[in-house]
Tab-separated table of C-alpha atoms in Angstrom:
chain	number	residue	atom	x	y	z
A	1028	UNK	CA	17.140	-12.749	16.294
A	1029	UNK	CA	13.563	-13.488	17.496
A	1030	UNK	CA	11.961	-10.183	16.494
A	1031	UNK	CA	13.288	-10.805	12.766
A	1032	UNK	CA	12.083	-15.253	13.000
A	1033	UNK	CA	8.414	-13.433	14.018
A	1034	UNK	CA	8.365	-11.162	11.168
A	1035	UNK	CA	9.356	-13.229	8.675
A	1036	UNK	CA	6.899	-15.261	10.315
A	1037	UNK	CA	4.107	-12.742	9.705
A	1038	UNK	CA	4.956	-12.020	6.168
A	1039	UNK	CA	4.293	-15.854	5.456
A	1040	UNK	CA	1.172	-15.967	7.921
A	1041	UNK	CA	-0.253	-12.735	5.407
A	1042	UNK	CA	0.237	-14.536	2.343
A	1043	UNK	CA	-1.859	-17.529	3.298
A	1044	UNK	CA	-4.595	-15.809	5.778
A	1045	UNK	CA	-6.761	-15.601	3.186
A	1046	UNK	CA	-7.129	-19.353	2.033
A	1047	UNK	CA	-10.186	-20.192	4.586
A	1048	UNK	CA	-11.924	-17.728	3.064
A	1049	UNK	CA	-11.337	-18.990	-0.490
A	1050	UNK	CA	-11.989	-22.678	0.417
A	1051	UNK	CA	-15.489	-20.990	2.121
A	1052	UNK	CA	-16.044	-19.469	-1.294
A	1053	UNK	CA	-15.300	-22.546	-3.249
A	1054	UNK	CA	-17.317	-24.523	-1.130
A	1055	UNK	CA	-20.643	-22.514	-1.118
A	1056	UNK	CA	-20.568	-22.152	-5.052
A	1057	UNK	CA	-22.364	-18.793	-4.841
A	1058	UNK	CA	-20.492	-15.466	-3.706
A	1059	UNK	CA	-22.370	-12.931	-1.957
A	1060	UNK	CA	-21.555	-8.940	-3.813
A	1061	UNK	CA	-20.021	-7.571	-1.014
A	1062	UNK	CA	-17.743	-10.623	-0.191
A	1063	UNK	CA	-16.883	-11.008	-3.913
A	1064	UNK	CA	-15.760	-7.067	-3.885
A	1065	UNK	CA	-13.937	-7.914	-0.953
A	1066	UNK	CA	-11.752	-10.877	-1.493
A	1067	UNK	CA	-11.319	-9.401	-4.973
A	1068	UNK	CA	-9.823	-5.873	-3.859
A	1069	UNK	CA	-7.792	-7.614	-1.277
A	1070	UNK	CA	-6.309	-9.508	-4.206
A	1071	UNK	CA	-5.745	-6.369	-6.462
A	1072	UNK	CA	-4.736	-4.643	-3.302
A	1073	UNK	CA	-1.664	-7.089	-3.716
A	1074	UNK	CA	-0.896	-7.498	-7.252
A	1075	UNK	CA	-0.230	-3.317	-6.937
A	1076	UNK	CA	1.779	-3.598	-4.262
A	1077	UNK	CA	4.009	-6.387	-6.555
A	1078	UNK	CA	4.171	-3.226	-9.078
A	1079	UNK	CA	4.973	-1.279	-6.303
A	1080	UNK	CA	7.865	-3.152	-5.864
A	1081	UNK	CA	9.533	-3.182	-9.469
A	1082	UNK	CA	8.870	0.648	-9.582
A	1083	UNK	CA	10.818	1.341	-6.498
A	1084	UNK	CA	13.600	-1.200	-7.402
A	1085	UNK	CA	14.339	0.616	-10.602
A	1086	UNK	CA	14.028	4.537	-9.811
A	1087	UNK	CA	14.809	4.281	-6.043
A	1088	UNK	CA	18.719	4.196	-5.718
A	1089	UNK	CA	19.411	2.664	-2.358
A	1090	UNK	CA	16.267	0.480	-2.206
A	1091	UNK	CA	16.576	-3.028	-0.703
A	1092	UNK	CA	15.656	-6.232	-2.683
A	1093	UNK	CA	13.714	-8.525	0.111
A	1094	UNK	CA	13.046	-12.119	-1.070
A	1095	UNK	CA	10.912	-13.045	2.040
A	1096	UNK	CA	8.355	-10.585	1.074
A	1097	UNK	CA	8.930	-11.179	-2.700
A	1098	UNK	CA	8.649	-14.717	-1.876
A	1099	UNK	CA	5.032	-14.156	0.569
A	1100	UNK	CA	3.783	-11.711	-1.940
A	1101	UNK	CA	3.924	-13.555	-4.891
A	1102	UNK	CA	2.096	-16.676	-2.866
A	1103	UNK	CA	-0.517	-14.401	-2.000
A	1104	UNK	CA	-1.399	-13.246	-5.541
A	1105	UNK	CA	-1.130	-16.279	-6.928
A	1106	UNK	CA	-3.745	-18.046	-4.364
A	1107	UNK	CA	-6.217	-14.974	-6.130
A	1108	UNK	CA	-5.751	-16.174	-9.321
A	1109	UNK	CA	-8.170	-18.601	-9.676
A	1110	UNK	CA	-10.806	-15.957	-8.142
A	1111	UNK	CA	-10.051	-12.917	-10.234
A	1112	UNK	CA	-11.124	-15.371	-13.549
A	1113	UNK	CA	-14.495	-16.097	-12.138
A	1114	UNK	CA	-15.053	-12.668	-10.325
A	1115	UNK	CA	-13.976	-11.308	-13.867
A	1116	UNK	CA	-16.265	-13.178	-15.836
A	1117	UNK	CA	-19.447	-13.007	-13.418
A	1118	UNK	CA	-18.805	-9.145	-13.540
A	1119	UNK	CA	-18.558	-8.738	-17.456
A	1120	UNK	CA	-21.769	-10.593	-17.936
A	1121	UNK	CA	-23.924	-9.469	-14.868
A	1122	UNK	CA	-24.248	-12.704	-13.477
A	1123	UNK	CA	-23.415	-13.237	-9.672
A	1124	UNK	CA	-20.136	-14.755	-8.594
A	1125	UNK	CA	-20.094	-18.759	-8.887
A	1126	UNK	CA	-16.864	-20.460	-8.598
């Protein structure tokens, strides 16, 4: 079914949309506030919706288990990884955001 190849297709287009603007941030060294606040809520914004999913899985009786999006999610979080560490620690000391 073409409608179901394009979503699937836009689940894994989600997960990685946001690697140009890591690379950018990577490259530049220095991390504007607002951009840092940014990229880093869009990250959390994710890892919740990952908790979102266990929840419903165990106290929602006819919810349905869907790898593709397990799959895309768990991409997506993962490629914030490396910036929640250095948006963490520039945070907890006052410094701006260097990665």
């Amino acid at each position: 079914d073409i409608l179901e190849l394009l979503w699937t297709f836009s689940i894994f287009l989600e997960s990685i949309a946001i690697v140009p603007q890591i690379v950018m941030l990577q490259r530049d060294g220095e991390v504007e506030n607002l951009t840092s606040h940014y990229v880093f809520f869009m990250g959390a914004y994710r890892a919740l919706y990952i908790l979102n999913w266990i929840y419903r899985s165990y106290f929602e009786p006819y919810y349905r288990h869907n790898w593709i999006v397990y799959i895309a999610g768990t991409i997506q979080t993962l490629l914030y990884v490396d910036f929640f560490y250095y948006y963490i620690v520039s945070k907890s000391k006052g410094l701006p955001m260097r990665t």
